[in-house]
C-alpha cells in the first residue's frame, strides 16, 4: 500500500487535529490530577469519546495523585491488563475491576 500524498492544506488540517486530540487527552489527565474528576469519572468520559479513548490506561493511572510508575505498573499487573493497553481496548471485566479499585 502506498502512502497518499497530501496537500499542504491537508497536512495542516491533520496537524491541527492531532494537536487538538493531544490537548484533550492532556486536559483529561490534568482534571484527574487536580481532583476535578475521579478516576472512574475520567474512565467513563474516555470510554464515551473516541479521542479520549486512545489514552493508555497506565498514563491515566499515573495521573492520579500519589500513583507513580511503580504503583501504576503493579496495578496493571494485578488487574491483568497489558502495559500497552488503551482505554478503548479494555474488556468489560477489566473496566469493572478498575471501578472497584478506585471507588
PDB file of N, CA and C in Angstrom:
ATOM      1  N   UNK A   1       0.845  -1.171   0.000  1.00  0.00           N
ATOM      2  CA  UNK A   1       0.000   0.000   0.000  1.00  0.00           C
ATOM      3  C   UNK A   1       0.895   1.240   0.000  1.00  0.00           C
ATOM      4  N   UNK A   2       0.599   2.172  -0.866  1.00  0.00           N
ATOM      5  CA  UNK A   2       1.403   3.382  -0.958  1.00  0.00           C
ATOM      6  C   UNK A   2       0.859   4.446  -0.023  1.00  0.00           C
ATOM      7  N   UNK A   3       1.751   5.292   0.397  1.00  0.00           N
ATOM      8  CA  UNK A   3       1.368   6.398   1.277  1.00  0.00           C
ATOM      9  C   UNK A   3       0.787   7.505   0.411  1.00  0.00           C
ATOM     10  N   UNK A   4      -0.410   7.996   0.762  1.00  0.00           N
ATOM     11  CA  UNK A   4      -1.019   9.043  -0.061  1.00  0.00           C
ATOM     12  C   UNK A   4      -0.247  10.358   0.079  1.00  0.00           C
ATOM     13  N   UNK A   5      -0.168  11.083  -0.997  1.00  0.00           N
ATOM     14  CA  UNK A   5       0.473  12.391  -0.991  1.00  0.00           C
ATOM     15  C   UNK A   5      -0.579  13.429  -0.603  1.00  0.00           C
ATOM     16  N   UNK A   6      -0.339  14.117   0.494  1.00  0.00           N
ATOM     17  CA  UNK A   6      -1.305  15.101   0.986  1.00  0.00           C
ATOM     18  C   UNK A   6      -0.874  16.507   0.598  1.00  0.00           C
ATOM     19  N   UNK A   7      -1.864  17.324   0.341  1.00  0.00           N
ATOM     20  CA  UNK A   7      -1.566  18.723   0.037  1.00  0.00           C
ATOM     21  C   UNK A   7      -1.176  19.435   1.327  1.00  0.00           C
ATOM     22  N   UNK A   8      -0.649  20.615   1.199  1.00  0.00           N
ATOM     23  CA  UNK A   8      -0.234  21.360   2.388  1.00  0.00           C
ATOM     24  C   UNK A   8      -1.426  21.703   3.277  1.00  0.00           C
ATOM     25  N   UNK A   9      -2.601  21.934   2.675  1.00  0.00           N
ATOM     26  CA  UNK A   9      -3.802  22.201   3.470  1.00  0.00           C
ATOM     27  C   UNK A   9      -4.213  20.961   4.264  1.00  0.00           C
ATOM     28  N   UNK A  10      -4.131  19.798   3.611  1.00  0.00           N
ATOM     29  CA  UNK A  10      -4.483  18.551   4.294  1.00  0.00           C
ATOM     30  C   UNK A  10      -3.501  18.250   5.420  1.00  0.00           C
ATOM     31  N   UNK A  11      -2.218  18.494   5.181  1.00  0.00           N
ATOM     32  CA  UNK A  11      -1.219  18.290   6.229  1.00  0.00           C
ATOM     33  C   UNK A  11      -1.462  19.228   7.397  1.00  0.00           C
ATOM     34  N   UNK A  12      -1.781  20.464   7.098  1.00  0.00           N
ATOM     35  CA  UNK A  12      -2.075  21.435   8.158  1.00  0.00           C
ATOM     36  C   UNK A  12      -3.288  21.035   8.970  1.00  0.00           C
ATOM     37  N   UNK A  13      -4.322  20.550   8.296  1.00  0.00           N
ATOM     38  CA  UNK A  13      -5.534  20.112   8.992  1.00  0.00           C
ATOM     39  C   UNK A  13      -5.242  18.888   9.859  1.00  0.00           C
ATOM     40  N   UNK A  14      -4.432  17.977   9.354  1.00  0.00           N
ATOM     41  CA  UNK A  14      -4.074  16.781  10.123  1.00  0.00           C
ATOM     42  C   UNK A  14      -3.250  17.158  11.345  1.00  0.00           C
ATOM     43  N   UNK A  15      -2.312  18.091  11.193  1.00  0.00           N
ATOM     44  CA  UNK A  15      -1.515  18.558  12.336  1.00  0.00           C
ATOM     45  C   UNK A  15      -2.398  19.197  13.389  1.00  0.00           C
ATOM     46  N   UNK A  16      -3.338  20.021  12.947  1.00  0.00           N
ATOM     47  CA  UNK A  16      -4.242  20.699  13.880  1.00  0.00           C
ATOM     48  C   UNK A  16      -5.127  19.691  14.621  1.00  0.00           C
ATOM     49  N   UNK A  17      -5.633  18.703  13.902  1.00  0.00           N
ATOM     50  CA  UNK A  17      -6.470  17.676  14.534  1.00  0.00           C
ATOM     51  C   UNK A  17      -5.664  16.887  15.559  1.00  0.00           C
ATOM     52  N   UNK A  18      -4.426  16.558  15.239  1.00  0.00           N
ATOM     53  CA  UNK A  18      -3.577  15.818  16.171  1.00  0.00           C
ATOM     54  C   UNK A  18      -3.267  16.655  17.410  1.00  0.00           C
ATOM     55  N   UNK A  19      -3.020  17.926  17.208  1.00  0.00           N
ATOM     56  CA  UNK A  19      -2.746  18.825  18.333  1.00  0.00           C
ATOM     57  C   UNK A  19      -3.964  18.929  19.247  1.00  0.00           C
ATOM     58  N   UNK A  20      -5.147  19.063  18.664  1.00  0.00           N
ATOM     59  CA  UNK A  20      -6.367  19.146  19.469  1.00  0.00           C
ATOM     60  C   UNK A  20      -6.599  17.854  20.257  1.00  0.00           C
ATOM     61  N   UNK A  21      -6.323  16.732  19.640  1.00  0.00           N
ATOM     62  CA  UNK A  21      -6.501  15.444  20.322  1.00  0.00           C
ATOM     63  C   UNK A  21      -5.533  15.325  21.496  1.00  0.00           C
ATOM     64  N   UNK A  22      -4.275  15.703  21.295  1.00  0.00           N
ATOM     65  CA  UNK A  22      -3.296  15.650  22.390  1.00  0.00           C
ATOM     66  C   UNK A  22      -3.697  16.575  23.524  1.00  0.00           C
ATOM     67  N   UNK A  23      -4.199  17.752  23.189  1.00  0.00           N
ATOM     68  CA  UNK A  23      -4.641  18.701  24.229  1.00  0.00           C
ATOM     69  C   UNK A  23      -5.826  18.153  25.018  1.00  0.00           C
ATOM     70  N   UNK A  24      -6.762  17.519  24.333  1.00  0.00           N
ATOM     71  CA  UNK A  24      -7.937  16.948  25.007  1.00  0.00           C
ATOM     72  C   UNK A  24      -7.516  15.841  25.966  1.00  0.00           C
ATOM     73  N   UNK A  25      -6.589  14.982  25.521  1.00  0.00           N
ATOM     74  CA  UNK A  25      -6.125  13.905  26.393  1.00  0.00           C
ATOM     75  C   UNK A  25      -5.346  14.463  27.582  1.00  0.00           C
ATOM     76  N   UNK A  26      -4.515  15.465  27.351  1.00  0.00           N
ATOM     77  CA  UNK A  26      -3.759  16.076  28.445  1.00  0.00           C
ATOM     78  C   UNK A  26      -4.698  16.769  29.438  1.00  0.00           C
ATOM     79  N   UNK A  27      -5.748  17.394  28.930  1.00  0.00           N
ATOM     80  CA  UNK A  27      -6.712  18.070  29.798  1.00  0.00           C
ATOM     81  C   UNK A  27      -7.422  17.062  30.707  1.00  0.00           C
ATOM     82  N   UNK A  28      -7.786  15.906  30.166  1.00  0.00           N
ATOM     83  CA  UNK A  28      -8.438  14.874  30.978  1.00  0.00           C
ATOM     84  C   UNK A  28      -7.499  14.407  32.095  1.00  0.00           C
ATOM     85  N   UNK A  29      -6.238  14.183  31.756  1.00  0.00           N
ATOM     86  CA  UNK A  29      -5.276  13.746  32.774  1.00  0.00           C
ATOM     87  C   UNK A  29      -5.055  14.839  33.819  1.00  0.00           C
ATOM     88  N   UNK A  30      -5.053  16.088  33.398  1.00  0.00           N
ATOM     89  CA  UNK A  30      -4.910  17.203  34.345  1.00  0.00           C
ATOM     90  C   UNK A  30      -6.112  17.301  35.278  1.00  0.00           C
ATOM     91  N   UNK A  31      -7.308  17.023  34.758  1.00  0.00           N
ATOM     92  CA  UNK A  31      -8.508  17.054  35.598  1.00  0.00           C
ATOM     93  C   UNK A  31      -8.459  15.968  36.664  1.00  0.00           C
ATOM     94  N   UNK A  32      -7.926  14.820  36.326  1.00  0.00           N
ATOM     95  CA  UNK A  32      -7.774  13.748  37.311  1.00  0.00           C
ATOM     96  C   UNK A  32      -6.706  14.146  38.327  1.00  0.00           C
ATOM     97  N   UNK A  33      -5.613  14.694  37.833  1.00  0.00           N
ATOM     98  CA  UNK A  33      -4.513  15.080  38.708  1.00  0.00           C
ATOM     99  C   UNK A  33      -4.936  16.148  39.711  1.00  0.00           C
ATOM    100  N   UNK A  34      -5.771  17.087  39.286  1.00  0.00           N
ATOM    101  CA  UNK A  34      -6.209  18.177  40.161  1.00  0.00           C
ATOM    102  C   UNK A  34      -7.360  17.774  41.078  1.00  0.00           C
ATOM    103  N   UNK A  35      -7.956  16.615  40.834  1.00  0.00           N
ATOM    104  CA  UNK A  35      -9.080  16.167  41.652  1.00  0.00           C
ATOM    105  C   UNK A  35     -10.429  16.638  41.145  1.00  0.00           C
ATOM    106  N   UNK A  36     -10.432  17.311  40.022  1.00  0.00           N
ATOM    107  CA  UNK A  36     -11.674  17.791  39.421  1.00  0.00           C
ATOM    108  C   UNK A  36     -12.554  16.614  38.985  1.00  0.00           C
ATOM    109  N   UNK A  37     -11.908  15.536  38.524  1.00  0.00           N
ATOM    110  CA  UNK A  37     -12.597  14.302  38.144  1.00  0.00           C
ATOM    111  C   UNK A  37     -11.982  13.144  38.922  1.00  0.00           C
ATOM    112  N   UNK A  38     -12.810  12.178  39.291  1.00  0.00           N
ATOM    113  CA  UNK A  38     -12.270  10.960  39.872  1.00  0.00           C
ATOM    114  C   UNK A  38     -11.781  10.074  38.737  1.00  0.00           C
ATOM    115  N   UNK A  39     -11.028   9.048  39.096  1.00  0.00           N
ATOM    116  CA  UNK A  39     -10.544   8.128  38.069  1.00  0.00           C
ATOM    117  C   UNK A  39     -11.713   7.479  37.343  1.00  0.00           C
ATOM    118  N   UNK A  40     -12.725   7.063  38.096  1.00  0.00           N
ATOM    119  CA  UNK A  40     -13.878   6.397  37.485  1.00  0.00           C
ATOM    120  C   UNK A  40     -14.628   7.324  36.532  1.00  0.00           C
ATOM    121  N   UNK A  41     -14.773   8.595  36.927  1.00  0.00           N
ATOM    122  CA  UNK A  41     -15.434   9.558  36.044  1.00  0.00           C
ATOM    123  C   UNK A  41     -14.624   9.756  34.770  1.00  0.00           C
ATOM    124  N   UNK A  42     -13.309   9.856  34.921  1.00  0.00           N
ATOM    125  CA  UNK A  42     -12.441  10.035  33.754  1.00  0.00           C
ATOM    126  C   UNK A  42     -12.491   8.813  32.846  1.00  0.00           C
ATOM    127  N   UNK A  43     -12.542   7.634  33.442  1.00  0.00           N
ATOM    128  CA  UNK A  43     -12.623   6.403  32.662  1.00  0.00           C
ATOM    129  C   UNK A  43     -13.913   6.361  31.850  1.00  0.00           C
ATOM    130  N   UNK A  44     -15.018   6.709  32.473  1.00  0.00           N
ATOM    131  CA  UNK A  44     -16.305   6.735  31.765  1.00  0.00           C
ATOM    132  C   UNK A  44     -16.305   7.775  30.646  1.00  0.00           C
ATOM    133  N   UNK A  45     -15.746   8.941  30.953  1.00  0.00           N
ATOM    134  CA  UNK A  45     -15.684  10.006  29.950  1.00  0.00           C
ATOM    135  C   UNK A  45     -14.826   9.569  28.762  1.00  0.00           C
ATOM    136  N   UNK A  46     -13.710   8.913  29.050  1.00  0.00           N
ATOM    137  CA  UNK A  46     -12.814   8.459  27.981  1.00  0.00           C
ATOM    138  C   UNK A  46     -13.461   7.363  27.139  1.00  0.00           C
ATOM    139  N   UNK A  47     -14.229   6.494  27.770  1.00  0.00           N
ATOM    140  CA  UNK A  47     -14.864   5.414  27.018  1.00  0.00           C
ATOM    141  C   UNK A  47     -15.949   5.939  26.084  1.00  0.00           C
ATOM    142  N   UNK A  48     -16.513   7.078  26.416  1.00  0.00           N
ATOM    143  CA  UNK A  48     -17.584   7.650  25.603  1.00  0.00           C
ATOM    144  C   UNK A  48     -17.066   8.521  24.460  1.00  0.00           C
ATOM    145  N   UNK A  49     -15.794   8.867  24.476  1.00  0.00           N
ATOM    146  CA  UNK A  49     -15.220   9.782  23.490  1.00  0.00           C
ATOM    147  C   UNK A  49     -14.120   9.068  22.707  1.00  0.00           C
ATOM    148  N   UNK A  50     -14.222   9.069  21.393  1.00  0.00           N
ATOM    149  CA  UNK A  50     -13.249   8.381  20.546  1.00  0.00           C
ATOM    150  C   UNK A  50     -11.834   8.926  20.728  1.00  0.00           C
ATOM    151  N   UNK A  51     -11.695  10.231  20.861  1.00  0.00           N
ATOM    152  CA  UNK A  51     -10.371  10.827  21.023  1.00  0.00           C
ATOM    153  C   UNK A  51      -9.767  10.456  22.368  1.00  0.00           C
ATOM    154  N   UNK A  52     -10.562  10.572  23.424  1.00  0.00           N
ATOM    155  CA  UNK A  52     -10.058  10.292  24.763  1.00  0.00           C
ATOM    156  C   UNK A  52      -9.828   8.804  24.985  1.00  0.00           C
ATOM    157  N   UNK A  53     -10.499   7.962  24.231  1.00  0.00           N
ATOM    158  CA  UNK A  53     -10.355   6.519  24.429  1.00  0.00           C
ATOM    159  C   UNK A  53      -8.987   6.013  23.987  1.00  0.00           C
ATOM    160  N   UNK A  54      -8.195   6.858  23.388  1.00  0.00           N
ATOM    161  CA  UNK A  54      -6.857   6.458  22.940  1.00  0.00           C
ATOM    162  C   UNK A  54      -5.792   6.696  24.004  1.00  0.00           C
ATOM    163  N   UNK A  55      -6.186   7.129  25.190  1.00  0.00           N
ATOM    164  CA  UNK A  55      -5.230   7.301  26.292  1.00  0.00           C
ATOM    165  C   UNK A  55      -4.815   5.922  26.777  1.00  0.00           C
ATOM    166  N   UNK A  56      -3.555   5.747  27.058  1.00  0.00           N
ATOM    167  CA  UNK A  56      -3.102   4.487  27.639  1.00  0.00           C
ATOM    168  C   UNK A  56      -3.580   4.429  29.082  1.00  0.00           C
ATOM    169  N   UNK A  57      -4.006   3.250  29.497  1.00  0.00           N
ATOM    170  CA  UNK A  57      -4.530   3.060  30.847  1.00  0.00           C
ATOM    171  C   UNK A  57      -3.477   3.437  31.880  1.00  0.00           C
ATOM    172  N   UNK A  58      -2.240   3.038  31.654  1.00  0.00           N
ATOM    173  CA  UNK A  58      -1.178   3.333  32.610  1.00  0.00           C
ATOM    174  C   UNK A  58      -0.971   4.847  32.745  1.00  0.00           C
ATOM    175  N   UNK A  59      -1.121   5.593  31.670  1.00  0.00           N
ATOM    176  CA  UNK A  59      -0.973   7.050  31.737  1.00  0.00           C
ATOM    177  C   UNK A  59      -2.096   7.684  32.556  1.00  0.00           C
ATOM    178  N   UNK A  60      -3.303   7.170  32.403  1.00  0.00           N
ATOM    179  CA  UNK A  60      -4.419   7.681  33.189  1.00  0.00           C
ATOM    180  C   UNK A  60      -4.236   7.328  34.665  1.00  0.00           C
ATOM    181  N   UNK A  61      -3.739   6.135  34.939  1.00  0.00           N
ATOM    182  CA  UNK A  61      -3.458   5.749  36.326  1.00  0.00           C
ATOM    183  C   UNK A  61      -2.394   6.652  36.939  1.00  0.00           C
ATOM    184  N   UNK A  62      -1.360   6.959  36.162  1.00  0.00           N
ATOM    185  CA  UNK A  62      -0.277   7.801  36.674  1.00  0.00           C
ATOM    186  C   UNK A  62      -0.723   9.234  36.918  1.00  0.00           C
ATOM    187  N   UNK A  63      -1.842   9.634  36.355  1.00  0.00           N
ATOM    188  CA  UNK A  63      -2.333  10.992  36.593  1.00  0.00           C
ATOM    189  C   UNK A  63      -3.027  11.113  37.950  1.00  0.00           C
ATOM    190  N   UNK A  64      -3.311   9.976  38.585  1.00  0.00           N
ATOM    191  CA  UNK A  64      -3.918  10.000  39.918  1.00  0.00           C
ATOM    192  C   UNK A  64      -2.850  10.434  40.914  1.00  0.00           C
ATOM    193  N   UNK A  65      -3.169  11.381  41.796  1.00  0.00           N
ATOM    194  CA  UNK A  65      -2.181  11.792  42.796  1.00  0.00           C
ATOM    195  C   UNK A  65      -1.684  10.604  43.612  1.00  0.00           C
ATOM    196  N   UNK A  66      -0.399  10.575  43.877  1.00  0.00           N
ATOM    197  CA  UNK A  66       0.286   9.559  44.682  1.00  0.00           C
ATOM    198  C   UNK A  66       0.422   8.211  43.989  1.00  0.00           C
ATOM    199  N   UNK A  67       0.165   8.160  42.690  1.00  0.00           N
ATOM    200  CA  UNK A  67       0.420   6.937  41.928  1.00  0.00           C
ATOM    201  C   UNK A  67       1.474   7.266  40.885  1.00  0.00           C
ATOM    202  N   UNK A  68       2.595   6.601  41.017  1.00  0.00           N
ATOM    203  CA  UNK A  68       3.689   6.812  40.081  1.00  0.00           C
ATOM    204  C   UNK A  68       3.861   5.616  39.169  1.00  0.00           C
ATOM    205  N   UNK A  69       5.039   5.512  38.608  1.00  0.00           N
ATOM    206  CA  UNK A  69       5.331   4.458  37.648  1.00  0.00           C
ATOM    207  C   UNK A  69       5.190   3.078  38.295  1.00  0.00           C
ATOM    208  N   UNK A  70       5.782   2.895  39.471  1.00  0.00           N
ATOM    209  CA  UNK A  70       5.778   1.581  40.115  1.00  0.00           C
ATOM    210  C   UNK A  70       4.381   1.138  40.507  1.00  0.00           C
ATOM    211  N   UNK A  71       3.647   1.997  41.184  1.00  0.00           N
ATOM    212  CA  UNK A  71       2.303   1.624  41.630  1.00  0.00           C
ATOM    213  C   UNK A  71       1.366   1.412  40.439  1.00  0.00           C
ATOM    214  N   UNK A  72       1.499   2.222  39.399  1.00  0.00           N
ATOM    215  CA  UNK A  72       0.659   2.046  38.205  1.00  0.00           C
ATOM    216  C   UNK A  72       0.972   0.710  37.533  1.00  0.00           C
ATOM    217  N   UNK A  73       2.243   0.361  37.450  1.00  0.00           N
ATOM    218  CA  UNK A  73       2.640  -0.912  36.842  1.00  0.00           C
ATOM    219  C   UNK A  73       2.124  -2.079  37.664  1.00  0.00           C
ATOM    220  N   UNK A  74       2.238  -1.999  38.982  1.00  0.00           N
ATOM    221  CA  UNK A  74       1.728  -3.064  39.855  1.00  0.00           C
ATOM    222  C   UNK A  74       0.216  -3.220  39.710  1.00  0.00           C
ATOM    223  N   UNK A  75      -0.480  -2.107  39.639  1.00  0.00           N
ATOM    224  CA  UNK A  75      -1.937  -2.149  39.479  1.00  0.00           C
ATOM    225  C   UNK A  75      -2.310  -2.822  38.170  1.00  0.00           C
ATOM    226  N   UNK A  76      -1.620  -2.464  37.108  1.00  0.00           N
ATOM    227  CA  UNK A  76      -1.890  -3.069  35.799  1.00  0.00           C
ATOM    228  C   UNK A  76      -1.646  -4.577  35.848  1.00  0.00           C
ATOM    229  N   UNK A  77      -0.553  -4.993  36.489  1.00  0.00           N
ATOM    230  CA  UNK A  77      -0.246  -6.419  36.576  1.00  0.00           C
ATOM    231  C   UNK A  77      -1.276  -7.147  37.426  1.00  0.00           C
ATOM    232  N   UNK A  78      -1.672  -6.561  38.557  1.00  0.00           N
ATOM    233  CA  UNK A  78      -2.654  -7.188  39.439  1.00  0.00           C
ATOM    234  C   UNK A  78      -4.001  -7.356  38.760  1.00  0.00           C
ATOM    235  N   UNK A  79      -4.367  -6.415  37.919  1.00  0.00           N
ATOM    236  CA  UNK A  79      -5.651  -6.475  37.214  1.00  0.00           C
ATOM    237  C   UNK A  79      -5.555  -7.210  35.877  1.00  0.00           C
ATOM    238  N   UNK A  80      -4.361  -7.710  35.581  1.00  0.00           N
ATOM    239  CA  UNK A  80      -4.106  -8.448  34.343  1.00  0.00           C
ATOM    240  C   UNK A  80      -4.448  -7.635  33.099  1.00  0.00           C
ATOM    241  N   UNK A  81      -3.942  -6.403  33.095  1.00  0.00           N
ATOM    242  CA  UNK A  81      -4.114  -5.509  31.951  1.00  0.00           C
ATOM    243  C   UNK A  81      -2.734  -5.312  31.331  1.00  0.00           C
ATOM    244  N   UNK A  82      -2.635  -5.499  30.041  1.00  0.00           N
ATOM    245  CA  UNK A  82      -1.356  -5.350  29.341  1.00  0.00           C
ATOM    246  C   UNK A  82      -0.832  -3.928  29.498  1.00  0.00           C
ATOM    247  N   UNK A  83       0.472  -3.790  29.564  1.00  0.00           N
ATOM    248  CA  UNK A  83       1.106  -2.495  29.800  1.00  0.00           C
ATOM    249  C   UNK A  83       0.811  -1.478  28.703  1.00  0.00           C
ATOM    250  N   UNK A  84       0.581  -1.940  27.487  1.00  0.00           N
ATOM    251  CA  UNK A  84       0.347  -1.016  26.372  1.00  0.00           C
ATOM    252  C   UNK A  84      -1.126  -0.841  26.037  1.00  0.00           C
ATOM    253  N   UNK A  85      -2.017  -1.328  26.890  1.00  0.00           N
ATOM    254  CA  UNK A  85      -3.462  -1.277  26.630  1.00  0.00           C
ATOM    255  C   UNK A  85      -3.982   0.158  26.699  1.00  0.00           C
ATOM    256  N   UNK A  86      -4.850   0.479  25.768  1.00  0.00           N
ATOM    257  CA  UNK A  86      -5.516   1.780  25.767  1.00  0.00           C
ATOM    258  C   UNK A  86      -6.926   1.606  26.322  1.00  0.00           C
ATOM    259  N   UNK A  87      -7.552   2.713  26.692  1.00  0.00           N
ATOM    260  CA  UNK A  87      -8.882   2.671  27.303  1.00  0.00           C
ATOM    261  C   UNK A  87      -9.864   1.921  26.410  1.00  0.00           C
ATOM    262  N   UNK A  88      -9.842   2.204  25.115  1.00  0.00           N
ATOM    263  CA  UNK A  88     -10.816   1.578  24.216  1.00  0.00           C
ATOM    264  C   UNK A  88     -10.593   0.087  24.073  1.00  0.00           C
ATOM    265  N   UNK A  89      -9.448  -0.432  24.484  1.00  0.00           N
ATOM    266  CA  UNK A  89      -9.156  -1.846  24.366  1.00  0.00           C
ATOM    267  C   UNK A  89      -9.455  -2.646  25.619  1.00  0.00           C
ATOM    268  N   UNK A  90      -9.990  -1.979  26.639  1.00  0.00           N
ATOM    269  CA  UNK A  90     -10.299  -2.684  27.884  1.00  0.00           C
ATOM    270  C   UNK A  90     -11.550  -3.544  27.727  1.00  0.00           C
ATOM    271  N   UNK A  91     -11.526  -4.692  28.373  1.00  0.00           N
ATOM    272  CA  UNK A  91     -12.695  -5.549  28.394  1.00  0.00           C
ATOM    273  C   UNK A  91     -13.645  -5.124  29.509  1.00  0.00           C
ATOM    274  N   UNK A  92     -14.842  -5.666  29.465  1.00  0.00           N
ATOM    275  CA  UNK A  92     -15.870  -5.313  30.447  1.00  0.00           C
ATOM    276  C   UNK A  92     -15.408  -5.621  31.870  1.00  0.00           C
ATOM    277  N   UNK A  93     -14.794  -6.784  32.065  1.00  0.00           N
ATOM    278  CA  UNK A  93     -14.358  -7.186  33.399  1.00  0.00           C
ATOM    279  C   UNK A  93     -13.198  -6.318  33.896  1.00  0.00           C
ATOM    280  N   UNK A  94     -12.322  -5.922  32.993  1.00  0.00           N
ATOM    281  CA  UNK A  94     -11.217  -5.046  33.373  1.00  0.00           C
ATOM    282  C   UNK A  94     -11.743  -3.689  33.824  1.00  0.00           C
ATOM    283  N   UNK A  95     -12.728  -3.174  33.116  1.00  0.00           N
ATOM    284  CA  UNK A  95     -13.331  -1.893  33.492  1.00  0.00           C
ATOM    285  C   UNK A  95     -13.986  -2.001  34.861  1.00  0.00           C
ATOM    286  N   UNK A  96     -14.704  -3.094  35.090  1.00  0.00           N
ATOM    287  CA  UNK A  96     -15.364  -3.299  36.393  1.00  0.00           C
ATOM    288  C   UNK A  96     -14.345  -3.345  37.518  1.00  0.00           C
ATOM    289  N   UNK A  97     -13.220  -4.064  37.302  1.00  0.00           N
ATOM    290  CA  UNK A  97     -12.189  -4.154  38.332  1.00  0.00           C
ATOM    291  C   UNK A  97     -11.531  -2.800  38.598  1.00  0.00           C
ATOM    292  N   UNK A  98     -11.343  -2.006  37.560  1.00  0.00           N
ATOM    293  CA  UNK A  98     -10.781  -0.667  37.753  1.00  0.00           C
ATOM    294  C   UNK A  98     -11.748   0.198  38.566  1.00  0.00           C
ATOM    295  N   UNK A  99     -13.034   0.124  38.252  1.00  0.00           N
ATOM    296  CA  UNK A  99     -14.036   0.888  39.023  1.00  0.00           C
ATOM    297  C   UNK A  99     -14.041   0.441  40.478  1.00  0.00           C
ATOM    298  N   UNK A 100     -14.001  -0.863  40.725  1.00  0.00           N
ATOM    299  CA  UNK A 100     -13.993  -1.372  42.096  1.00  0.00           C
ATOM    300  C   UNK A 100     -12.773  -0.879  42.862  1.00  0.00           C
ATOM    301  N   UNK A 101     -11.634  -0.878  42.213  1.00  0.00           N
ATOM    302  CA  UNK A 101     -10.390  -0.495  42.859  1.00  0.00           C
ATOM    303  C   UNK A 101     -10.345   0.986  43.199  1.00  0.00           C
ATOM    304  N   UNK A 102     -10.910   1.829  42.338  1.00  0.00           N
ATOM    305  CA  UNK A 102     -10.781   3.278  42.529  1.00  0.00           C
ATOM    306  C   UNK A 102     -12.052   3.978  42.963  1.00  0.00           C
ATOM    307  N   UNK A 103     -13.028   3.242  43.474  1.00  0.00           N
ATOM    308  CA  UNK A 103     -14.224   3.872  44.043  1.00  0.00           C
ATOM    309  C   UNK A 103     -14.126   3.889  45.544  1.00  0.00           C
TER     310      UNK A 103
END
